[in-house]
Each structure stands twice: as structure tokens, then as C-alpha cells.
Amino acid sequence: SMYPPAMDREDVPEVAIVGGGIIGLTLALGLNKRGINAKVYEQARSLREIGAGVAFTANAVRCMEQIDPRLVTALRSVATSNGDPNNPNDHLQWVDGFNVDPEHPEDEELLYKLYAGPRGFEGCHRAHFLDALLKVVPEGVLQFGKRLANVVEQDEEEKVKLEFEDGTVAEADAVIGCDGIKSRVRELMFGSENPVSHPTYTHKIAYRGLIPMDKAVEAVGESKAKNQHMHLGPQAHLLHFPVANQKLMNVVAFAPDPEEWEDSKTFVAPATRRDVEKVFAGWGTTVRSIVSLLPNDLDKWAVFDSSTFPVPCYNKGRICIAGDAAHAAAPHHGAGAGIGVEDALCLSALLDKAASVIQDDKASKSQALKLAFITFNTIRRKRTQWLVQSSHDVCEIYEWNHPKTGSDPDKCFEEIRRRSHKIWYFDYEDMVRESSESFEWRVVI
Ligand code: FAD
């Protein structure tokens, strides 16, 4: 790391990260790399990711490289790009999974195709990625079984206090909530009566499952099985991409749900393959073959997001929120984690700056940390809230329901391209530069 060991330095800020999901751990590594003392408090007794895939854009992987190259090593040890690893096909493809020629019901018309850049869409098994991440998180950084109940911000000169449900407490100079869509930190910032404290139901269900790749190849052919495809149709769509070094096909099927989701404690419920078969009953052979390979028992996810009640800001004093806690997007761009990685890069850079300002006695610890969080909010809010809205809109576009694009394929493609490129070609170097400049300017005045 760039500084002497943080532990024995009075002037090095101590940061408490609430939540050990992808973003909390990514941020912890970024801070650790910059000599900042970070601790992660995770409610679970151990970290167990779900049996589903997650994919990162090339840009998100480049952000990881800036945060801490150990992240890229961890990801690459478990990730899979499209197709043959020696000849990756880095296109994302949208096909018509519904309107098929009765003579050739296995053929799907290619609707749109976008080049995502070299290794532009790296899929991995979430549990494998998490295991790889845990191996590089330094000893003592992550504490399990710590469910945050309350945060008390005391006087300027004193540390912020974290109270956990097991009755224990911890202290830090600043608190960053990376505690996901049901964030407790967000609720503490805005109050439980405030609608921004709670995500809302998008009335979409996501069925998720993994299929052995050899079975998938047998059913739909090598090229379709081993490359990412989004199969579109009325009111529903099905996405798949390879994970686990091409050994598994990750499948996510989206279906509408007119009902309310009653259980606010969990957004996951058991489902069966039969449920998915019903949704895609009238579709082409390819989609139905993929569905037929799903396990009998699977999980369904109620898709919630923060598009209806976005938070007005991401910071309050020495407390801030990042990742899904700040901006929970529906998964239709496949970019929620990626944009949270951008947050982690921004915060790593800003807290690095704050640490040097503190060291040089240009500001007190609490002033510097507050200014870092004010800057984070200013720099990140617009783009991340755009993603939340666009993730909602793009689902309507995929399902030919968006008022601007309707069922016009050219208009749909134009919108999909514009939105995808805005995600993929984000200038993160500029973000880091702007963050630093903006922070320095705030410290001076
Ligand atoms: P989380 O992963 O939710 O982690 C939050 C952590 O905080 C958890 O470990 C939780 O236990 C802990 N926690 C919560 N409350 C407390 C508390 N009070 N005290 C202590 N700990 C607490 N994104 C992509 O970029 N690409 C994809 O392909 C993709 N696919 C997706 C598919 C689906 C079906 C869904 C639903 C999402 C998808 N996403 C994808 C989005 C992505 O999963 C999220 O954006 C990402 O996981 C958010 O990470 P996070 O660390 O912010 O939150």
C-alpha cells in the first residue's frame, strides 16, 4: 500500500462499511490499497452468494483495475467471456424468441446485435466470485454476524458510533452503507416513514437458474448456448450467458406479476420449473428447450427498485450510501453491480484525497470526510439515478411496451444502443479527476 500501515497512525481515517456484498468488499479493498483503515460489518454469519450469475462490462472491469488489481485477478479466475475463450464473441444479441416460423420453430430472428468490446461482458457464478474475493480481503477486515441497528453521529470531535443487533458497538470516523436494496443505513438517514427508505415492486418476477452447459449445447446448439442471448417476446423475456468457464449457462427469465408482493422481509420465494413453462408456453422451441432444462425447484425473485422514490442525496454528515443502498436498479441492463463498482472507485479516490488532507492538517478528520461525501453525492447521483430509470425503461423497450419505441425495431434498437453505450463507455478517469478537483476546491473554500 502507498502509506505506512494504517493501524498505528492516529491521523489515518477509520471507515466502517456496512454490508459485505460485492460493493462493500470492493470498496474495502480499494481503501485498504490506499492505506485507509476499513472494516466491513456483515449481518450474515458467513458469506454465501446465491446460485446465479452476474456479469460485468469491460468498463466495470477497468474500474476494478483502478480500485485494486486484486479484484480483476479474482474475477478473471472465475469469469467467462462469450463463446470460445480463444476466440471470444463479444457481441450481445437480442433475438425474437416468440414469433418463429412454424416450419422452423427452432430458428429465432436476430433483432439487434451490439459489440461490447473485448471481453465486454464477463459472466461469473456469484458464489465463485465471492469466494475469490474473500481470499484477497485481508484478515480482520470483515466481521460476520453484525447486523446494523443504529448509527449515532456524535460531536464533530468524536467518532461515529455503530450499534448492532447483537448489542455490540463499534466506532469509526465515517460510515458507508453498502447494505443493499433494503439498506438500514438509508433508512436511518431518511427515517422509516419516508418512502425513499423503501424500494418498490416493479411487478416483474425473475426466475433464475443454472444449467449444465453440455445439456444446453445439446438442446440449442453450441453457438447459441455459449454466447449471451436475450430472447424477447410480449410481456416477458429470457436472458442467458455462460458462466463458470463455460461449464454452466446462467438463465434469468422475466415474467409479469399483477399481484402485490406481500412479504417485505424477503424478495425471494420458491418456484418450480412448471411456473416458468407456463409463462413461455406459446414461445419458440429454443426458449422452451432452455426452460425445460431448468431444475424442478428454483427460486423466484421479486424485482424491486428505487425508481419510484429515489433518495434526494447519498450523504448526511459523516454517513453515506453507495451501491444498491443508494440506487437499486432492476436488472434489465445487467449493470447494477457494475455501476456500484464505479461508486467504489469514486469513494476510494475521494477518501484517499481526504486522508492526505487530514495528514497535511488542511482539514480536521470530520471536515475532510464530510466534504468527501458531499463530493461523492455531487459526482455520482445523476448517473446512478439515470441507471435506475433506464433499467426500468429498457425492460419496456424489450417487451415492446415503451411509448417512445412501441414495436418499431429500429427505434427500439436505437434506444438500446444509446443506453448501453452510456453504460459501457463511461469515462471513469474523468470521474476520478473531477472528484479530486471538486474535493480540493471544497477544502480550500
Ligand atoms: P448487496 O449485494 O445486496 O449486498 C448487501 C450486503 O449488505 C449483503 O451482504 C447483506 O447481507 C448486507 N446487509 C444488509 N443489511 C445489513 C445490516 N443492517 N447490517 C449489516 N449488513 C447488512 N448487476 C450487474 O452488474 N450485472 C448483472 O448481470 C446483474 N444481474 C442481476 C440479476 C438479477 C436477477 C438481480 C436481482 C440483480 C442483478 N444485478 C446485476 C444487480 C446486482 O446484483 C446488484 O446491483 C449488486 O449485487 C449490489 O451489490 P451491493 O453490494 O450494493 O448490495
mmCIF file of C-alpha atoms in Angstrom, residues 15-392:
data_model
loop_
_atom_site.group_PDB
_atom_site.id
_atom_site.type_symbol
_atom_site.label_atom_id
_atom_site.label_comp_id
_atom_site.label_asym_id
_atom_site.label_seq_id
_atom_site.Cartn_x
_atom_site.Cartn_y
_atom_site.Cartn_z
ATOM 1 C CA VAL A 15 -14.041 3.814 7.825
ATOM 2 C CA ALA A 16 -16.848 1.410 8.703
ATOM 3 C CA ILE A 17 -18.509 -0.251 5.713
ATOM 4 C CA VAL A 18 -21.912 -1.764 6.437
ATOM 5 C CA GLY A 19 -22.567 -4.804 4.219
ATOM 6 C CA GLY A 20 -20.157 -7.316 2.703
ATOM 7 C CA GLY A 21 -21.761 -7.703 -0.724
ATOM 8 C CA ILE A 22 -19.887 -7.102 -3.975
ATOM 9 C CA ILE A 23 -19.730 -3.346 -3.431
ATOM 10 C CA GLY A 24 -18.789 -3.404 0.264
ATOM 11 C CA LEU A 25 -15.915 -5.809 -0.351
ATOM 12 C CA THR A 26 -14.770 -3.958 -3.477
ATOM 13 C CA LEU A 27 -14.673 -0.686 -1.568
ATOM 14 C CA ALA A 28 -12.868 -2.306 1.373
ATOM 15 C CA LEU A 29 -10.124 -3.487 -0.980
ATOM 16 C CA GLY A 30 -9.892 -0.039 -2.587
ATOM 17 C CA LEU A 31 -9.477 1.654 0.790
ATOM 18 C CA ASN A 32 -7.084 -0.979 2.062
ATOM 19 C CA LYS A 33 -4.951 -0.499 -1.040
ATOM 20 C CA ARG A 34 -4.740 3.225 -0.255
ATOM 21 C CA GLY A 35 -3.696 2.677 3.356
ATOM 22 C CA ILE A 36 -7.077 3.609 4.798
ATOM 23 C CA ASN A 37 -8.316 1.572 7.702
ATOM 24 C CA ALA A 38 -11.602 -0.032 6.594
ATOM 25 C CA LYS A 39 -13.751 -2.575 8.418
ATOM 26 C CA VAL A 40 -16.724 -4.357 6.903
ATOM 27 C CA TYR A 41 -19.686 -5.314 9.104
ATOM 28 C CA GLU A 42 -21.850 -8.009 7.550
ATOM 29 C CA GLN A 43 -25.118 -9.249 9.023
ATOM 30 C CA ALA A 44 -24.779 -12.816 7.741
ATOM 31 C CA ARG A 45 -22.928 -15.458 9.754
ATOM 32 C CA SER A 46 -20.919 -16.345 6.670
ATOM 33 C CA LEU A 47 -20.918 -15.082 3.120
ATOM 34 C CA ARG A 48 -22.984 -17.200 0.820
ATOM 35 C CA GLU A 49 -23.925 -15.761 -2.526
ATOM 36 C CA ILE A 50 -26.837 -17.188 -4.420
ATOM 37 C CA GLY A 51 -26.549 -19.802 -7.151
ATOM 38 C CA ALA A 52 -26.892 -17.358 -10.009
ATOM 39 C CA GLY A 53 -24.707 -15.441 -12.383
ATOM 40 C CA VAL A 54 -23.575 -11.849 -12.583
ATOM 41 C CA ALA A 55 -21.824 -10.179 -15.500
ATOM 42 C CA PHE A 56 -19.541 -7.162 -15.688
ATOM 43 C CA THR A 57 -18.911 -4.823 -18.602
ATOM 44 C CA ALA A 58 -15.343 -4.226 -19.766
ATOM 45 C CA ASN A 59 -15.603 -0.758 -18.264
ATOM 46 C CA ALA A 60 -16.571 -2.090 -14.836
ATOM 47 C CA VAL A 61 -13.570 -4.433 -15.004
ATOM 48 C CA ARG A 62 -11.318 -1.459 -15.830
ATOM 49 C CA CYS A 63 -12.719 0.345 -12.783
ATOM 50 C CA MET A 64 -11.818 -2.725 -10.696
ATOM 51 C CA GLU A 65 -8.276 -2.485 -12.047
ATOM 52 C CA GLN A 66 -8.095 1.128 -10.790
ATOM 53 C CA ILE A 67 -9.591 0.231 -7.410
ATOM 54 C CA ASP A 68 -7.276 -2.719 -6.789
ATOM 55 C CA PRO A 69 -5.873 -5.122 -9.398
ATOM 56 C CA ARG A 70 -6.578 -7.992 -6.983
ATOM 57 C CA LEU A 71 -10.241 -7.580 -7.926
ATOM 58 C CA VAL A 72 -9.554 -8.310 -11.588
ATOM 59 C CA THR A 73 -7.407 -11.307 -10.711
ATOM 60 C CA ALA A 74 -10.235 -12.615 -8.532
ATOM 61 C CA LEU A 75 -12.842 -12.043 -11.246
ATOM 62 C CA ARG A 76 -10.726 -13.495 -14.067
ATOM 63 C CA SER A 77 -10.068 -16.615 -12.019
ATOM 64 C CA VAL A 78 -13.776 -17.441 -12.256
ATOM 65 C CA ALA A 79 -15.185 -15.419 -15.162
ATOM 66 C CA THR A 80 -16.159 -16.358 -18.692
ATOM 67 C CA SER A 81 -16.453 -14.186 -21.743
ATOM 68 C CA ASN A 82 -18.758 -15.227 -24.547
ATOM 69 C CA GLY A 83 -18.014 -18.230 -26.752
ATOM 70 C CA ASP A 84 -14.655 -19.886 -27.156
ATOM 71 C CA PRO A 85 -12.105 -18.328 -24.760
ATOM 72 C CA ASN A 86 -9.538 -18.203 -27.580
ATOM 73 C CA ASN A 87 -11.912 -16.569 -29.968
ATOM 74 C CA PRO A 88 -14.395 -14.675 -27.858
ATOM 75 C CA ASN A 89 -17.526 -13.453 -29.459
ATOM 76 C CA ASP A 90 -18.132 -10.273 -27.541
ATOM 77 C CA HIS A 91 -21.468 -9.366 -29.042
ATOM 78 C CA LEU A 92 -24.680 -9.037 -27.136
ATOM 79 C CA GLN A 93 -27.570 -10.386 -29.171
ATOM 80 C CA TRP A 94 -31.284 -9.823 -28.939
ATOM 81 C CA VAL A 95 -33.412 -12.410 -30.716
ATOM 82 C CA ASP A 96 -37.136 -12.851 -31.267
ATOM 83 C CA GLY A 97 -37.989 -15.777 -29.032
ATOM 84 C CA PHE A 98 -41.702 -15.622 -29.688
ATOM 85 C CA ASN A 99 -42.529 -15.083 -33.362
ATOM 86 C CA VAL A 100 -40.997 -18.086 -35.055
ATOM 87 C CA ASP A 101 -41.545 -19.716 -38.414
ATOM 88 C CA PRO A 102 -43.825 -22.737 -37.774
ATOM 89 C CA GLU A 103 -41.742 -24.697 -40.292
ATOM 90 C CA HIS A 104 -38.539 -23.942 -38.338
ATOM 91 C CA PRO A 105 -39.629 -23.215 -34.772
ATOM 92 C CA GLU A 106 -36.024 -23.516 -33.522
ATOM 93 C CA ASP A 107 -34.871 -20.531 -35.616
ATOM 94 C CA GLU A 108 -35.014 -17.162 -33.959
ATOM 95 C CA GLU A 109 -34.720 -13.938 -35.888
ATOM 96 C CA LEU A 110 -31.768 -11.779 -34.846
ATOM 97 C CA LEU A 111 -33.251 -8.424 -33.887
ATOM 98 C CA TYR A 112 -30.258 -6.460 -32.648
ATOM 99 C CA LYS A 113 -26.581 -7.077 -32.131
ATOM 100 C CA LEU A 114 -24.142 -4.842 -30.248
ATOM 101 C CA TYR A 115 -20.399 -5.203 -29.941
ATOM 102 C CA ALA A 116 -19.433 -4.834 -26.296
ATOM 103 C CA GLY A 117 -15.643 -4.611 -26.803
ATOM 104 C CA PRO A 118 -13.024 -7.267 -25.989
ATOM 105 C CA ARG A 119 -14.288 -9.395 -23.072
ATOM 106 C CA GLY A 120 -17.085 -6.869 -22.953
ATOM 107 C CA PHE A 121 -19.456 -8.978 -20.912
ATOM 108 C CA GLU A 122 -17.759 -11.179 -18.324
ATOM 109 C CA GLY A 123 -20.150 -13.576 -16.680
ATOM 110 C CA CYS A 124 -19.392 -15.446 -13.485
ATOM 111 C CA HIS A 125 -21.092 -17.527 -10.849
ATOM 112 C CA ARG A 126 -21.754 -15.177 -7.913
ATOM 113 C CA ALA A 127 -20.648 -17.660 -5.281
ATOM 114 C CA HIS A 128 -17.384 -18.354 -7.134
ATOM 115 C CA PHE A 129 -16.628 -14.638 -7.449
ATOM 116 C CA LEU A 130 -17.354 -14.037 -3.784
ATOM 117 C CA ASP A 131 -15.063 -16.913 -2.760
ATOM 118 C CA ALA A 132 -12.294 -15.475 -4.918
ATOM 119 C CA LEU A 133 -12.864 -12.021 -3.378
ATOM 120 C CA LEU A 134 -12.805 -13.359 0.164
ATOM 121 C CA LYS A 135 -9.385 -14.853 -0.489
ATOM 122 C CA VAL A 136 -7.911 -11.405 -1.139
ATOM 123 C CA VAL A 137 -9.699 -9.435 1.593
ATOM 124 C CA PRO A 138 -7.087 -9.022 4.340
ATOM 125 C CA GLU A 139 -7.552 -10.784 7.657
ATOM 126 C CA GLY A 140 -9.503 -8.822 10.247
ATOM 127 C CA VAL A 141 -11.272 -6.556 7.744
ATOM 128 C CA LEU A 142 -14.552 -8.468 7.563
ATOM 129 C CA GLN A 143 -16.711 -9.189 10.604
ATOM 130 C CA PHE A 144 -19.685 -11.523 10.370
ATOM 131 C CA GLY A 145 -22.890 -11.639 12.364
ATOM 132 C CA LYS A 146 -23.010 -7.837 12.702
ATOM 133 C CA ARG A 147 -26.454 -6.617 11.726
ATOM 134 C CA LEU A 148 -26.520 -2.844 11.959
ATOM 135 C CA ALA A 149 -29.353 -1.452 14.090
ATOM 136 C CA ASN A 150 -28.400 2.180 14.575
ATOM 137 C CA VAL A 151 -25.811 4.822 13.804
ATOM 138 C CA VAL A 152 -25.163 7.707 16.185
ATOM 139 C CA GLU A 153 -23.264 10.689 14.894
ATOM 140 C CA GLN A 154 -21.914 12.434 17.971
ATOM 141 C CA ASP A 155 -19.931 15.671 18.231
ATOM 142 C CA GLU A 156 -17.583 16.705 15.461
ATOM 143 C CA GLU A 157 -14.596 15.651 17.526
ATOM 144 C CA GLU A 158 -15.945 12.238 18.415
ATOM 145 C CA LYS A 159 -16.245 9.125 16.336
ATOM 146 C CA VAL A 160 -19.478 7.902 14.790
ATOM 147 C CA LYS A 161 -20.967 5.008 16.751
ATOM 148 C CA LEU A 162 -22.459 1.890 15.129
ATOM 149 C CA GLU A 163 -24.844 -0.217 17.194
ATOM 150 C CA PHE A 164 -25.515 -3.802 16.143
ATOM 151 C CA GLU A 165 -28.465 -6.023 16.870
ATOM 152 C CA ASP A 166 -26.330 -8.375 18.961
ATOM 153 C CA GLY A 167 -25.835 -5.486 21.417
ATOM 154 C CA THR A 168 -22.248 -4.764 20.433
ATOM 155 C CA VAL A 169 -20.981 -1.387 19.243
ATOM 156 C CA ALA A 170 -18.181 -0.169 17.013
ATOM 157 C CA GLU A 171 -16.735 3.243 16.222
ATOM 158 C CA ALA A 172 -15.380 4.827 13.096
ATOM 159 C CA ASP A 173 -14.629 8.240 11.628
ATOM 160 C CA ALA A 174 -17.156 7.640 8.867
ATOM 161 C CA VAL A 175 -19.806 5.092 7.889
ATOM 162 C CA ILE A 176 -20.553 3.915 4.350
ATOM 163 C CA GLY A 177 -23.748 1.926 3.854
ATOM 164 C CA CYS A 178 -23.195 -0.761 1.202
ATOM 165 C CA ASP A 179 -26.071 -2.694 2.689
ATOM 166 C CA GLY A 180 -28.043 -3.268 -0.461
ATOM 167 C CA ILE A 181 -31.573 -2.655 -1.643
ATOM 168 C CA LYS A 182 -33.094 -2.907 1.862
ATOM 169 C CA SER A 183 -30.430 -0.638 3.342
ATOM 170 C CA ARG A 184 -30.664 0.072 7.066
ATOM 171 C CA VAL A 185 -28.219 2.970 6.706
ATOM 172 C CA ARG A 186 -30.533 4.613 4.145
ATOM 173 C CA GLU A 187 -33.488 4.127 6.474
ATOM 174 C CA LEU A 188 -31.532 5.743 9.316
ATOM 175 C CA MET A 189 -30.603 8.679 7.078
ATOM 176 C CA PHE A 190 -34.150 9.417 5.916
ATOM 177 C CA GLY A 191 -36.449 7.873 8.544
ATOM 178 C CA SER A 192 -38.562 4.744 8.192
ATOM 179 C CA GLU A 193 -41.722 6.748 7.417
ATOM 180 C CA ASN A 194 -40.114 8.330 4.363
ATOM 181 C CA PRO A 195 -40.949 6.436 1.142
ATOM 182 C CA VAL A 196 -37.373 6.873 -0.124
ATOM 183 C CA SER A 197 -36.317 4.477 2.621
ATOM 184 C CA HIS A 198 -38.070 1.557 0.926
ATOM 185 C CA PRO A 199 -37.789 0.085 -2.569
ATOM 186 C CA THR A 200 -40.982 -0.589 -4.533
ATOM 187 C CA TYR A 201 -42.187 -3.583 -6.505
ATOM 188 C CA THR A 202 -41.764 -3.380 -10.294
ATOM 189 C CA HIS A 203 -44.327 -6.174 -10.799
ATOM 190 C CA LYS A 204 -41.754 -8.331 -12.526
ATOM 191 C CA ILE A 205 -40.605 -11.730 -11.381
ATOM 192 C CA ALA A 206 -37.140 -13.045 -12.215
ATOM 193 C CA TYR A 207 -36.725 -16.815 -12.274
ATOM 194 C CA ARG A 208 -33.043 -17.677 -12.001
ATOM 195 C CA GLY A 209 -31.270 -20.932 -12.621
ATOM 196 C CA LEU A 210 -28.067 -22.584 -13.824
ATOM 197 C CA ILE A 211 -27.987 -25.299 -16.497
ATOM 198 C CA PRO A 212 -25.032 -27.629 -17.250
ATOM 199 C CA MET A 213 -23.504 -26.298 -20.474
ATOM 200 C CA ASP A 214 -23.286 -29.697 -22.177
ATOM 201 C CA LYS A 215 -27.048 -30.121 -21.779
ATOM 202 C CA ALA A 216 -27.653 -26.616 -23.138
ATOM 203 C CA VAL A 217 -25.398 -27.235 -26.149
ATOM 204 C CA GLU A 218 -27.246 -30.466 -26.873
ATOM 205 C CA ALA A 219 -30.582 -28.645 -26.769
ATOM 206 C CA VAL A 220 -29.916 -25.375 -28.620
ATOM 207 C CA GLY A 221 -26.522 -25.761 -30.301
ATOM 208 C CA GLU A 222 -23.065 -24.565 -29.358
ATOM 209 C CA SER A 223 -23.197 -21.066 -30.707
ATOM 210 C CA LYS A 224 -26.483 -20.161 -29.086
ATOM 211 C CA ALA A 225 -25.683 -21.850 -25.778
ATOM 212 C CA LYS A 226 -22.186 -20.455 -25.304
ATOM 213 C CA ASN A 227 -22.947 -16.864 -26.179
ATOM 214 C CA GLN A 228 -25.076 -14.316 -24.392
ATOM 215 C CA HIS A 229 -28.589 -14.036 -25.863
ATOM 216 C CA MET A 230 -31.649 -12.095 -24.858
ATOM 217 C CA HIS A 231 -34.834 -13.729 -26.157
ATOM 218 C CA LEU A 232 -37.611 -11.159 -26.486
ATOM 219 C CA GLY A 233 -41.349 -11.533 -26.633
ATOM 220 C CA PRO A 234 -44.598 -9.997 -25.412
ATOM 221 C CA GLN A 235 -44.714 -9.266 -21.659
ATOM 222 C CA ALA A 236 -41.699 -11.438 -20.898
ATOM 223 C CA HIS A 237 -38.105 -12.105 -21.868
ATOM 224 C CA LEU A 238 -35.378 -14.617 -21.157
ATOM 225 C CA LEU A 239 -31.669 -13.953 -20.906
ATOM 226 C CA HIS A 240 -28.762 -16.361 -20.745
ATOM 227 C CA PHE A 241 -24.989 -16.112 -20.683
ATOM 228 C CA PRO A 242 -22.135 -18.532 -19.954
ATOM 229 C CA VAL A 243 -20.510 -18.657 -16.510
ATOM 230 C CA ALA A 244 -18.048 -20.900 -14.637
ATOM 231 C CA ASN A 245 -15.601 -21.162 -17.546
ATOM 232 C CA GLN A 246 -18.342 -22.220 -19.948
ATOM 233 C CA LYS A 247 -19.415 -25.079 -17.712
ATOM 234 C CA LEU A 248 -22.744 -23.525 -16.804
ATOM 235 C CA MET A 249 -25.374 -21.493 -18.581
ATOM 236 C CA ASN A 250 -26.880 -18.804 -16.360
ATOM 237 C CA VAL A 251 -30.566 -18.243 -17.124
ATOM 238 C CA VAL A 252 -32.813 -15.395 -15.993
ATOM 239 C CA ALA A 253 -36.435 -15.395 -17.139
ATOM 240 C CA PHE A 254 -38.574 -12.318 -16.534
ATOM 241 C CA ALA A 255 -42.355 -12.509 -16.246
ATOM 242 C CA PRO A 256 -45.029 -10.000 -15.273
ATOM 243 C CA ASP A 257 -46.834 -10.221 -11.925
ATOM 244 C CA PRO A 258 -50.031 -8.206 -11.488
ATOM 245 C CA GLU A 259 -50.191 -9.000 -7.766
ATOM 246 C CA GLU A 260 -48.550 -7.141 -4.898
ATOM 247 C CA TRP A 261 -45.522 -8.675 -3.189
ATOM 248 C CA GLU A 262 -46.679 -9.108 0.383
ATOM 249 C CA ASP A 263 -43.507 -10.223 2.145
ATOM 250 C CA SER A 264 -41.348 -7.159 2.805
ATOM 251 C CA LYS A 265 -38.767 -9.267 4.669
ATOM 252 C CA THR A 266 -37.660 -11.229 1.644
ATOM 253 C CA PHE A 267 -37.924 -10.750 -2.092
ATOM 254 C CA VAL A 268 -37.191 -14.420 -2.813
ATOM 255 C CA ALA A 269 -39.659 -17.294 -2.840
ATOM 256 C CA PRO A 270 -39.583 -20.890 -4.016
ATOM 257 C CA ALA A 271 -40.877 -21.626 -7.517
ATOM 258 C CA THR A 272 -40.963 -24.554 -9.895
ATOM 259 C CA ARG A 273 -39.981 -25.124 -13.496
ATOM 260 C CA ARG A 274 -43.676 -25.576 -14.212
ATOM 261 C CA ASP A 275 -44.277 -21.887 -13.335
ATOM 262 C CA VAL A 276 -41.702 -20.824 -15.924
ATOM 263 C CA GLU A 277 -43.069 -23.270 -18.502
ATOM 264 C CA LYS A 278 -46.483 -21.625 -18.175
ATOM 265 C CA VAL A 279 -45.050 -18.165 -18.872
ATOM 266 C CA PHE A 280 -43.226 -19.283 -22.034
ATOM 267 C CA ALA A 281 -45.764 -21.870 -23.244
ATOM 268 C CA GLY A 282 -46.522 -20.201 -26.580
ATOM 269 C CA TRP A 283 -42.895 -19.314 -27.394
ATOM 270 C CA GLY A 284 -40.436 -20.777 -29.903
ATOM 271 C CA THR A 285 -38.622 -24.078 -29.465
ATOM 272 C CA THR A 286 -35.318 -22.543 -28.339
ATOM 273 C CA VAL A 287 -36.774 -20.731 -25.365
ATOM 274 C CA ARG A 288 -38.921 -23.701 -24.397
ATOM 275 C CA SER A 289 -35.924 -26.069 -24.616
ATOM 276 C CA ILE A 290 -33.894 -23.834 -22.321
ATOM 277 C CA VAL A 291 -36.764 -23.636 -19.837
ATOM 278 C CA SER A 292 -37.161 -27.417 -19.921
ATOM 279 C CA LEU A 293 -33.572 -27.779 -18.665
ATOM 280 C CA LEU A 294 -34.106 -25.677 -15.557
ATOM 281 C CA PRO A 295 -34.140 -27.623 -12.301
ATOM 282 C CA ASN A 296 -37.556 -28.680 -10.969
ATOM 283 C CA ASP A 297 -37.225 -26.450 -7.956
ATOM 284 C CA LEU A 298 -35.873 -22.964 -8.309
ATOM 285 C CA ASP A 299 -36.120 -19.542 -6.768
ATOM 286 C CA LYS A 300 -38.102 -16.603 -7.991
ATOM 287 C CA TRP A 301 -37.052 -13.045 -7.250
ATOM 288 C CA ALA A 302 -39.466 -10.186 -6.924
ATOM 289 C CA VAL A 303 -37.779 -7.326 -8.754
ATOM 290 C CA PHE A 304 -37.838 -4.216 -6.580
ATOM 291 C CA ASP A 305 -36.159 -0.922 -7.403
ATOM 292 C CA SER A 306 -35.840 2.663 -6.231
ATOM 293 C CA SER A 307 -37.199 4.295 -9.406
ATOM 294 C CA THR A 308 -40.479 5.445 -7.827
ATOM 295 C CA PHE A 309 -38.934 7.053 -4.743
ATOM 296 C CA PRO A 310 -35.300 7.973 -5.411
ATOM 297 C CA VAL A 311 -33.307 9.270 -2.433
ATOM 298 C CA PRO A 312 -32.643 13.021 -2.599
ATOM 299 C CA CYS A 313 -28.955 12.610 -1.684
ATOM 300 C CA TYR A 314 -26.355 9.993 -0.816
ATOM 301 C CA ASN A 315 -24.728 11.697 2.177
ATOM 302 C CA LYS A 316 -25.535 13.031 5.612
ATOM 303 C CA GLY A 317 -22.640 14.301 7.696
ATOM 304 C CA ARG A 318 -20.095 11.531 8.003
ATOM 305 C CA ILE A 319 -22.528 8.890 6.745
ATOM 306 C CA CYS A 320 -23.094 7.956 3.119
ATOM 307 C CA ILE A 321 -24.590 5.215 0.970
ATOM 308 C CA ALA A 322 -23.275 3.511 -2.178
ATOM 309 C CA GLY A 323 -24.226 0.642 -4.483
ATOM 310 C CA ASP A 324 -27.781 -0.712 -4.324
ATOM 311 C CA ALA A 325 -28.310 1.055 -0.979
ATOM 312 C CA ALA A 326 -28.161 4.364 -2.869
ATOM 313 C CA HIS A 327 -29.598 3.308 -6.230
ATOM 314 C CA ALA A 328 -31.321 -0.030 -6.572
ATOM 315 C CA ALA A 329 -31.920 -0.701 -10.265
ATOM 316 C CA ALA A 330 -33.941 -3.501 -11.841
ATOM 317 C CA PRO A 331 -31.518 -5.920 -13.542
ATOM 318 C CA HIS A 332 -32.519 -5.258 -17.179
ATOM 319 C CA HIS A 333 -29.263 -3.513 -18.163
ATOM 320 C CA GLY A 334 -27.228 -6.063 -16.197
ATOM 321 C CA ALA A 335 -25.313 -3.123 -14.793
ATOM 322 C CA GLY A 336 -26.311 -2.630 -11.144
ATOM 323 C CA ALA A 337 -23.170 -4.154 -9.713
ATOM 324 C CA GLY A 338 -21.004 -2.517 -12.382
ATOM 325 C CA ILE A 339 -22.231 0.969 -11.560
ATOM 326 C CA GLY A 340 -21.718 0.216 -7.855
ATOM 327 C CA VAL A 341 -18.100 -0.606 -8.735
ATOM 328 C CA GLU A 342 -17.849 2.922 -10.207
ATOM 329 C CA ASP A 343 -19.109 4.240 -6.842
ATOM 330 C CA ALA A 344 -16.387 2.262 -5.075
ATOM 331 C CA LEU A 345 -13.749 3.772 -7.369
ATOM 332 C CA CYS A 346 -15.056 7.272 -6.718
ATOM 333 C CA LEU A 347 -15.096 6.757 -2.938
ATOM 334 C CA SER A 348 -11.648 5.157 -2.921
ATOM 335 C CA ALA A 349 -10.210 8.162 -4.767
ATOM 336 C CA LEU A 350 -12.037 10.674 -2.577
ATOM 337 C CA LEU A 351 -11.106 9.060 0.733
ATOM 338 C CA ASP A 352 -7.506 8.822 -0.463
ATOM 339 C CA LYS A 353 -7.635 12.603 -1.029
ATOM 340 C CA ALA A 354 -9.326 13.133 2.330
ATOM 341 C CA ALA A 355 -6.593 11.111 4.053
ATOM 342 C CA SER A 356 -3.857 13.328 2.598
ATOM 343 C CA VAL A 357 -5.728 16.498 3.505
ATOM 344 C CA ILE A 358 -6.022 15.241 7.100
ATOM 345 C CA GLN A 359 -2.374 14.250 7.185
ATOM 346 C CA ASP A 360 -1.323 17.674 5.900
ATOM 347 C CA ASP A 361 -3.505 19.323 8.554
ATOM 348 C CA LYS A 362 -5.551 21.181 5.953
ATOM 349 C CA ALA A 363 -8.812 19.993 7.487
ATOM 350 C CA SER A 364 -9.990 18.056 10.509
ATOM 351 C CA LYS A 365 -10.896 14.414 10.050
ATOM 352 C CA SER A 366 -14.592 15.052 10.249
ATOM 353 C CA GLN A 367 -14.479 18.083 7.914
ATOM 354 C CA ALA A 368 -12.475 16.199 5.313
ATOM 355 C CA LEU A 369 -14.745 13.137 5.452
ATOM 356 C CA LYS A 370 -17.916 15.214 5.216
ATOM 357 C CA LEU A 371 -16.526 17.058 2.197
ATOM 358 C CA ALA A 372 -15.556 13.758 0.580
ATOM 359 C CA PHE A 373 -19.144 12.514 0.936
ATOM 360 C CA ILE A 374 -20.639 15.791 -0.307
ATOM 361 C CA THR A 375 -18.405 15.459 -3.360
ATOM 362 C CA PHE A 376 -19.375 11.803 -3.843
ATOM 363 C CA ASN A 377 -23.046 12.773 -3.868
ATOM 364 C CA THR A 378 -22.449 15.574 -6.379
ATOM 365 C CA ILE A 379 -20.395 13.435 -8.729
ATOM 366 C CA ARG A 380 -22.378 10.184 -8.632
ATOM 367 C CA ARG A 381 -26.043 10.927 -8.155
ATOM 368 C CA LYS A 382 -27.072 11.909 -11.670
ATOM 369 C CA ARG A 383 -25.550 8.930 -13.490
ATOM 370 C CA THR A 384 -26.614 6.337 -10.948
ATOM 371 C CA GLN A 385 -30.198 7.609 -10.810
ATOM 372 C CA TRP A 386 -30.254 7.608 -14.586
ATOM 373 C CA LEU A 387 -29.350 3.898 -14.497
ATOM 374 C CA VAL A 388 -32.260 3.169 -12.145
ATOM 375 C CA GLN A 389 -34.688 4.899 -14.511
ATOM 376 C CA SER A 390 -33.165 3.463 -17.666
ATOM 377 C CA SER A 391 -33.209 -0.085 -16.272
ATOM 378 C CA HIS A 392 -36.916 0.332 -15.780
#
